[in-house]
Structure formats: C-alpha cells, structure tokens
Tab-separated table of C-alpha atoms in Angstrom:
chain	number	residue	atom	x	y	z
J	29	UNK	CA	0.000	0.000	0.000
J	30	UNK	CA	2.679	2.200	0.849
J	31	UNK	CA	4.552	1.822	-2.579
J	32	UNK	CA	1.063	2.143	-4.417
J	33	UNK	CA	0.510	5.775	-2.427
J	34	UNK	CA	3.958	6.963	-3.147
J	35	UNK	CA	3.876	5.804	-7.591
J	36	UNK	CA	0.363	7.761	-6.937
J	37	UNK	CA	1.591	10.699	-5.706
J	38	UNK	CA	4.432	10.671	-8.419
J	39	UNK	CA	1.923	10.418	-10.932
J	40	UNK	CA	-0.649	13.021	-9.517
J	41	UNK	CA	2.813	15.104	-9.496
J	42	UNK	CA	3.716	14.594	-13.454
J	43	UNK	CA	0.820	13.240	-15.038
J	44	UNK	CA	-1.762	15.642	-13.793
J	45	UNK	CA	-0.445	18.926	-15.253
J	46	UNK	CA	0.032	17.280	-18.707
J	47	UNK	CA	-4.033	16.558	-18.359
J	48	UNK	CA	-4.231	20.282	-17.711
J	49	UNK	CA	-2.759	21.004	-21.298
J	50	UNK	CA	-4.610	18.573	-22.863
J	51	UNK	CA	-7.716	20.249	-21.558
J	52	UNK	CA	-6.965	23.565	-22.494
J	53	UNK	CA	-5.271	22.440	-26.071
J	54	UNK	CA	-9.294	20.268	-26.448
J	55	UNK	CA	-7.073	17.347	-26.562
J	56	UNK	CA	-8.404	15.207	-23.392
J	57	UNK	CA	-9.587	12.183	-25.887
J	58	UNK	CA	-6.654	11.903	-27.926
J	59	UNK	CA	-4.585	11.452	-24.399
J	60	UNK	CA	-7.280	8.585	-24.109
J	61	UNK	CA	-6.501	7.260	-27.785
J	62	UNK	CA	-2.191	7.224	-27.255
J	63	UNK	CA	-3.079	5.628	-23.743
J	64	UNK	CA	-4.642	2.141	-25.698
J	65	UNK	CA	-1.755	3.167	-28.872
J	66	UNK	CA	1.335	2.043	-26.073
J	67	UNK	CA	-0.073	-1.415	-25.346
J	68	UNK	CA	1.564	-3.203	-28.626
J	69	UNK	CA	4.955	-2.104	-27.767
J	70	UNK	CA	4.291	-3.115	-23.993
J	71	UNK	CA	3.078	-6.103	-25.605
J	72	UNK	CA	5.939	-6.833	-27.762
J	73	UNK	CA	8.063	-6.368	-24.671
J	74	UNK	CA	6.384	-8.859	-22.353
J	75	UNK	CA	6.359	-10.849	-25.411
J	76	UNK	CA	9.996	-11.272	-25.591
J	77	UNK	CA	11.259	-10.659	-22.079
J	78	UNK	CA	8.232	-11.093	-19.522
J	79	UNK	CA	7.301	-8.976	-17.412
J	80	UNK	CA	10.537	-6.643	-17.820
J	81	UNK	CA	9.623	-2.964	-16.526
J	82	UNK	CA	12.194	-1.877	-18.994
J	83	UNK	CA	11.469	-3.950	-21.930
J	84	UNK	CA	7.682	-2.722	-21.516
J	85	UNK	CA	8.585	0.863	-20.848
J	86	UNK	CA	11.121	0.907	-23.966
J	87	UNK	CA	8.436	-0.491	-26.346
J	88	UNK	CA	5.430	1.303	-25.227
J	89	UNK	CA	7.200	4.781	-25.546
J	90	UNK	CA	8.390	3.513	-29.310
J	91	UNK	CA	4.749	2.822	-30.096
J	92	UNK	CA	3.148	5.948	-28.553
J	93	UNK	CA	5.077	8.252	-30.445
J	94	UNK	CA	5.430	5.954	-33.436
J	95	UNK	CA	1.127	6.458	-33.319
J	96	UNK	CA	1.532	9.906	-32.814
J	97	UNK	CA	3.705	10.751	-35.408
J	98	UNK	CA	1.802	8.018	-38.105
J	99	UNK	CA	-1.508	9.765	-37.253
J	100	UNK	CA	-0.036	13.697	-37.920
J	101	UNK	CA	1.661	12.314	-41.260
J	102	UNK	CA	-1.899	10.890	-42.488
J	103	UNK	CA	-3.584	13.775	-41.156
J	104	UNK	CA	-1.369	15.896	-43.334
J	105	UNK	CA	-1.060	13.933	-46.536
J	106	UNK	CA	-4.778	12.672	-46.468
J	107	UNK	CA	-8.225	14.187	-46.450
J	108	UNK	CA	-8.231	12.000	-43.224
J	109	UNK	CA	-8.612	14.166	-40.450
J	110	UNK	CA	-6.349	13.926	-37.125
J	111	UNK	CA	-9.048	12.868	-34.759
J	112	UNK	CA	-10.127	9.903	-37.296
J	113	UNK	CA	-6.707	9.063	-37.915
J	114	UNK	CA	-5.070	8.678	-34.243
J	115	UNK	CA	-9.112	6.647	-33.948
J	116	UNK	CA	-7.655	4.197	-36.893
J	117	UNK	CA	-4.512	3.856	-35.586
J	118	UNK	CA	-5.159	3.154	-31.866
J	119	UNK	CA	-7.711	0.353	-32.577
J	120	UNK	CA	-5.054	-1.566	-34.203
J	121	UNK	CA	-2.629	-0.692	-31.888
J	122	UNK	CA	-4.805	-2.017	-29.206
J	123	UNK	CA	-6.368	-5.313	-31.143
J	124	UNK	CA	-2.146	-5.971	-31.797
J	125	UNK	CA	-1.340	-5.502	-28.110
J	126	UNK	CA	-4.011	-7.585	-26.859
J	127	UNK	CA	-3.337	-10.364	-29.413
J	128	UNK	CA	0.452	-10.248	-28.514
J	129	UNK	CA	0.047	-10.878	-25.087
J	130	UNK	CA	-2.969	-13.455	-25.708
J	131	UNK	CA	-0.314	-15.701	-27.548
J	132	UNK	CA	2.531	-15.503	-25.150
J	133	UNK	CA	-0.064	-15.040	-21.949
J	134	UNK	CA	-2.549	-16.142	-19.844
J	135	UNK	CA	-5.925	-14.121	-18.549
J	136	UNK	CA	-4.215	-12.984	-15.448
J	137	UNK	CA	-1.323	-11.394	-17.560
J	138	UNK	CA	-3.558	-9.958	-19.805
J	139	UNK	CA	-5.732	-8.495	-16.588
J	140	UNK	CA	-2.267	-6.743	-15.385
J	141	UNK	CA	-1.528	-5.196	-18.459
J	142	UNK	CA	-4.346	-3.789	-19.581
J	143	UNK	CA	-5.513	-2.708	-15.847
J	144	UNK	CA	-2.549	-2.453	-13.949
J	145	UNK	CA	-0.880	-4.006	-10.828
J	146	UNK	CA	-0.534	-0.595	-8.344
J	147	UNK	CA	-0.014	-3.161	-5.504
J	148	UNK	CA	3.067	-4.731	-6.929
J	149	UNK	CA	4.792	-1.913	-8.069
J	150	UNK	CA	8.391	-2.029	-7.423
J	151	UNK	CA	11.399	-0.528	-6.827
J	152	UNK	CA	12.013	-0.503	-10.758
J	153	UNK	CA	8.808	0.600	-11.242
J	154	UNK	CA	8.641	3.680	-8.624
J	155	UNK	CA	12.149	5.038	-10.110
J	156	UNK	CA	10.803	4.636	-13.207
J	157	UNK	CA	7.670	7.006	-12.454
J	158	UNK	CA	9.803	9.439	-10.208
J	159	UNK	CA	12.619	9.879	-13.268
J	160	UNK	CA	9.402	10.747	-15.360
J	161	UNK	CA	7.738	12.796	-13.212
J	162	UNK	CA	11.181	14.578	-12.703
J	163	UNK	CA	11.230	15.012	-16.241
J	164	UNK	CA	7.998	16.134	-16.923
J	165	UNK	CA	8.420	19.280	-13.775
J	166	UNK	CA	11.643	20.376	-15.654
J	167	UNK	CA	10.013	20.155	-19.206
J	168	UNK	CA	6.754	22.167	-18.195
J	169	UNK	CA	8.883	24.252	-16.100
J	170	UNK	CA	10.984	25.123	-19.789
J	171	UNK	CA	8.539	25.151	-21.915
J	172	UNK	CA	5.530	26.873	-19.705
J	173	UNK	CA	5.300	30.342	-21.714
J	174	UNK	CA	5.217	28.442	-25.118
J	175	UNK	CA	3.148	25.772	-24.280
J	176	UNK	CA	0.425	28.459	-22.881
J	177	UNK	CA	0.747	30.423	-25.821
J	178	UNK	CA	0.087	27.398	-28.193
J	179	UNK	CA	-2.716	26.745	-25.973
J	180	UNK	CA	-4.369	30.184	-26.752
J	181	UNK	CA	-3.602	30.345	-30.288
J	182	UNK	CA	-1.100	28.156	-32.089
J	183	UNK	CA	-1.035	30.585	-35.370
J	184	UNK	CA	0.717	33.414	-33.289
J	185	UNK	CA	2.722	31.293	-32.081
J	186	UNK	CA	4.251	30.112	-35.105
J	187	UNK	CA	4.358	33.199	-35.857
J	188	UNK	CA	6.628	35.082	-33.404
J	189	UNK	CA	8.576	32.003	-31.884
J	190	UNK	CA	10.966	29.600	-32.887
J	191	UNK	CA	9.701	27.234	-29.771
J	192	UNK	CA	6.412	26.400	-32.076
J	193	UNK	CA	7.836	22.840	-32.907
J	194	UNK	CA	9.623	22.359	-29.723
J	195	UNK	CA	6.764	23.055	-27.701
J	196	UNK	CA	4.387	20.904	-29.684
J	197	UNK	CA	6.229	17.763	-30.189
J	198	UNK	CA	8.032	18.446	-26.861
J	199	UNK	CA	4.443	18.054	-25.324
J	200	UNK	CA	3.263	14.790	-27.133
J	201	UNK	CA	6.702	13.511	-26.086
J	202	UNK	CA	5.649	14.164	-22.373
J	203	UNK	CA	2.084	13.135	-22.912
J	204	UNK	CA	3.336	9.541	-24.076
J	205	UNK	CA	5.879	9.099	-21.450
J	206	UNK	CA	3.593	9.900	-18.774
J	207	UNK	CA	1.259	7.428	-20.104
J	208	UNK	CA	3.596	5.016	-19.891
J	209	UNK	CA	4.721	6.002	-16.512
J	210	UNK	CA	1.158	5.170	-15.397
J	211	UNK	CA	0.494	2.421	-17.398
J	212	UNK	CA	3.152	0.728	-15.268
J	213	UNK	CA	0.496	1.398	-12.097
J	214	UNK	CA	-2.482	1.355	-13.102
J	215	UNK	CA	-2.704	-0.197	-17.364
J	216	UNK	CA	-3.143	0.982	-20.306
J	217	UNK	CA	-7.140	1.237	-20.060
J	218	UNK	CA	-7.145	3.343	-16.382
J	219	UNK	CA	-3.382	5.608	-16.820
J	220	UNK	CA	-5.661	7.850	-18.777
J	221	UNK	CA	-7.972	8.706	-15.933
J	222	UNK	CA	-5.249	9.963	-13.447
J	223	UNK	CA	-4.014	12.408	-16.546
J	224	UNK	CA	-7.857	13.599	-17.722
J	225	UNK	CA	-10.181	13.343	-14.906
J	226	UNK	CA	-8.607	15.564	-12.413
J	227	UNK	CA	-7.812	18.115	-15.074
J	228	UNK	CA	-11.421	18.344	-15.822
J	229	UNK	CA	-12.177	18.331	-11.652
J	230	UNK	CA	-9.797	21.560	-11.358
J	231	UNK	CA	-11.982	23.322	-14.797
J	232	UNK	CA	-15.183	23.652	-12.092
J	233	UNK	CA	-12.478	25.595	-8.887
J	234	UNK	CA	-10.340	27.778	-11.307
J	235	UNK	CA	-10.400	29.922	-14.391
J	236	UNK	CA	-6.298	30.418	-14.554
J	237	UNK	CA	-3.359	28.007	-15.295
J	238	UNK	CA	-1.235	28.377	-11.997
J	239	UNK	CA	-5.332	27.506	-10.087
J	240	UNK	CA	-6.043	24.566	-12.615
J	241	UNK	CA	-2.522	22.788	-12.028
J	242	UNK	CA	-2.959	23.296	-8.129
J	243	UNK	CA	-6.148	22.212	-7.832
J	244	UNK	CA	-5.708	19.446	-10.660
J	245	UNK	CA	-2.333	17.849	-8.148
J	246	UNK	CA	-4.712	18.083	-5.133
J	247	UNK	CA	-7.682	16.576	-6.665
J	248	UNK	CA	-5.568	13.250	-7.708
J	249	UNK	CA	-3.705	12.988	-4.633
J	250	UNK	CA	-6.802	13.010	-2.514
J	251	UNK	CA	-8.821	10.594	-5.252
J	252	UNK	CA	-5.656	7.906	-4.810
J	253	UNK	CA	-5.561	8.230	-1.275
J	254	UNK	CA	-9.446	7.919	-0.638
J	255	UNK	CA	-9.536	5.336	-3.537
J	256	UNK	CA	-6.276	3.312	-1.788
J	257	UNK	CA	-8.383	3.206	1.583
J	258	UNK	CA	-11.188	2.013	0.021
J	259	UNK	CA	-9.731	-1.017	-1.860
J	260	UNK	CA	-7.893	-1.901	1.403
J	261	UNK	CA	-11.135	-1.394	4.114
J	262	UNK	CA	-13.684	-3.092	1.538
J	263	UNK	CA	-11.368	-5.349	-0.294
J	264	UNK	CA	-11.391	-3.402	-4.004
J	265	UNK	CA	-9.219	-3.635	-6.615
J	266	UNK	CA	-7.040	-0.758	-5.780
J	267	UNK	CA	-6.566	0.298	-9.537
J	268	UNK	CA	-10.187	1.096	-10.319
J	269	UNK	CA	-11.141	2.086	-6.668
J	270	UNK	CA	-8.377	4.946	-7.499
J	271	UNK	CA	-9.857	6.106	-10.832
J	272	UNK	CA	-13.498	5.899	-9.353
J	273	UNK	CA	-12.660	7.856	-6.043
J	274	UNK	CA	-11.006	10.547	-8.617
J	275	UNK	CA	-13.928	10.339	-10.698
J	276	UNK	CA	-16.335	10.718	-7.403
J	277	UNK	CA	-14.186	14.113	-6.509
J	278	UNK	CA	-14.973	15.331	-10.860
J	279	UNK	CA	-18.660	14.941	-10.056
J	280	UNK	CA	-19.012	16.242	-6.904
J	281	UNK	CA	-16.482	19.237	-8.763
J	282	UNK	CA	-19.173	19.720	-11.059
J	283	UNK	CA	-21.879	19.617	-9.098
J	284	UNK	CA	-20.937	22.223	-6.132
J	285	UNK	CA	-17.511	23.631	-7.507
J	286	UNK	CA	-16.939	27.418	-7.794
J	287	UNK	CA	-18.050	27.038	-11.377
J	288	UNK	CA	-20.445	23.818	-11.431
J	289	UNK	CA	-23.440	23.869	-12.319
J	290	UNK	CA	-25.767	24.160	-8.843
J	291	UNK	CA	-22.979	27.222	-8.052
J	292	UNK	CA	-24.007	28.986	-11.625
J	293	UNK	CA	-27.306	28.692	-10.924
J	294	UNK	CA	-27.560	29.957	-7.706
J	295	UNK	CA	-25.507	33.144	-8.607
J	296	UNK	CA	-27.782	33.498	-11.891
J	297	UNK	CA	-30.864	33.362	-9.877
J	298	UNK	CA	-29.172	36.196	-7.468
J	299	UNK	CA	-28.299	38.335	-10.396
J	300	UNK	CA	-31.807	38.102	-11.561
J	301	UNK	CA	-32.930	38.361	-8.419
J	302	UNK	CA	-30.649	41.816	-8.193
C-alpha cells in the first residue's frame, strides 16, 4: 500500500499537469486514444522478455510516439482528419497488443496489463515514475510560456517564436511518457484517468493556469488516497477504486464547484434576483 501511495503521488505530481494542457489544447480524448496506442509495444516487450519494466517501458514509448507521429503524417497527406486518424490507428494498436500478449499469456497477464498491478509496483517501477515525473516538472517548467501560448492560439505562435515545434512535439513527447509512466500502475485502459479526470475536476475551482494545475495535483492525490483506503477497508481492486474515487471528486467538482453547475445557478438566480 505504501509503494502504491507513493507511484500515486508521483503520478498526480507529473501526469496531472500534462491533463491540464490537454484540456486547455481540447485534446483530453486523444490522451485517451495514445493511452490504448502504447499497449503493442508493452506487448511486444512482455512478449519477448516477460514482465521486464524496462522492456515494456522501452516499447510502449516507441509505439506511442510511433502512433503519434503516423496519425499527424496521415492527417497531413490525407483528407483524413487527425481525430479519425489517431481513432484508426489506436484500434489496431490495441487489437495488436491484446493479441500479442494473448499468444505468449494467460488471462491474469492480460488483466495486469491492460488494468494495472498498483499493488506490486516495485522498486524498478517507482524510479521509473519518479525519473518521469522529474522530467515532466523540468520540461513544463521550460517550456511553460510556449506551451500556454500554443494553448491560446497556435497561429501566433508560429508566428513570433521559434519554440512552435519544440513546444508541440516536446508536449506529445511528455504526454506519451507519462502514459507510460502510469500504465506501469495502473494499465493501459485506467493511466488515462489519473491524466484527464482531475484536469477536468480543477476546470469547475479555477479559471487560470497556476489555479487549474494546483487544484488538478490536489484533486488526484486526494482521489488515490481515498480510492487506496477504500480497496484496502472493503477489499477493491485498488486500480479502479483509485480512478473511481477521482472520478467521485470530478462529479461532486461539477456539481458544487466554484463554477459547477448548482454554483451557476444559484448566482444566476441572485443576479436576476438583483
């Protein structure tokens, strides 16, 4: 439990804030799409060394961006558009992954993968998630002007920076490696949920960036804490009961946050009222 809290805590560190772009950027379901586009190079490397943190790690990040970059190069060169493209591309990824491990696997290996083992992460594992967490601070920390700019309007951008490129692709490269980083805790079908859903918590108790990325860290450190207790006191699977408890905290967000929807109303009625 105590190694499942701290990779939790890493990830609410790294993997949150990267939500937070992908929110403001409208890009929350193509973080879900290169979350199911890592499992046939995690695949391939339980295929050919086990269950090898490194081997997984190494060929999940190669078939993240590999998705990524296939999907921008069809959107470009085709009347395909992006969203339909990454769509294509992660539903073979993910029929590929699932068949690799299928042929080498069992049910129970197949359970891990694609919903994670947060119980039995190790010490492999954790450093794994802290380097990328570590990463991901530094990189955000670099590239926070040009990433908010991009965010507001990508044209100007271009336009009056040399960072454009560096900023973009430096972002997807973050978004897939902290994908990976949680796929390691929690699978490929759940690491998604611990990047979007407390991104989209923080949108209903902030309107600016520095508010969003505070509230978005707090919102998934208390959701894998509460969800932690719950799988141990009522005997849950502790990956799920995370993603749930996080998911409890988003409604209850939208529901009675500064800027849900029983707030709104109330403060409409007083205005009318006024």
């Amino acid at each position: 439990m105590r190694r499942a809290l701290v990779g939790c805590l890493a990830l609410a560190l790294g993997a949150t804030p990267v939500g937070v772009f992908l929110l403001l950027r409208r890009m929350s379901l193509t973080g879900d799409a290169m979350a199911h586009a890592i499992l046939p190079g995690a695949a391939l490397g339980y295929f050919l060394f086990g269950l090898s943190v490194g081997a997984m790690t190494i060929g999940g990040l190669v078939a993240g961006l590999a998705v990524a970059m296939l999907a921008g190069l069809v959107a470009r060169g085709t009347l395909l558009g992006e969203d339909a493209s990454l769509a294509a591309f992660y539903l073979i990824s993910l029929a590929a992954g699932v068949l690799l491990i299928s042929l080498r696997g069992s049910q129970v290996d197949l359970f891990h993968v694609l919903f994670g083992t947060v119980l039995a992460l190790n010490d492999a594992a954790l450093l794994l998630i802290a380097a990328i967490t570590t990463i991901t601070l530094l990189t955000l920390a670099l590239l926070f002007r040009p990433l908010v700019a991009e965010c507001v309007d990508p044209s100007f951008l271009r336009t009056v920076s040399p960072l454009s490129p560096v900023a973009h692709y430096g972002f997807l490269m973050l978004v897939v490696l902290n994908l990976v980083g949680g796929f390691q805790a929690l699978g490929t079908l759940l690491a998604v949920g611990i990047v979007i859903l407390p991104a989209a918590a923080a949108r209903f108790w902030s309107r600016t960036i520095s508010g969003l990325l505070l509230a978005a860290v707090l919102v998934a450190v208390c959701g894998s804490l509460a969800g932690l207790l719950l799988s141990y006191h009522l005997d849950l699977a502790s990956g799920p009961a995370i993603i749930l408890a996080i998911g409890g905290i988003y409604l209850l967000s939208l529901l009675a946050g500064p800027e849900g929807v029983v707030t709104r109303r109330l403060l409409h009625q007083r205005h009318l009222q006024a």
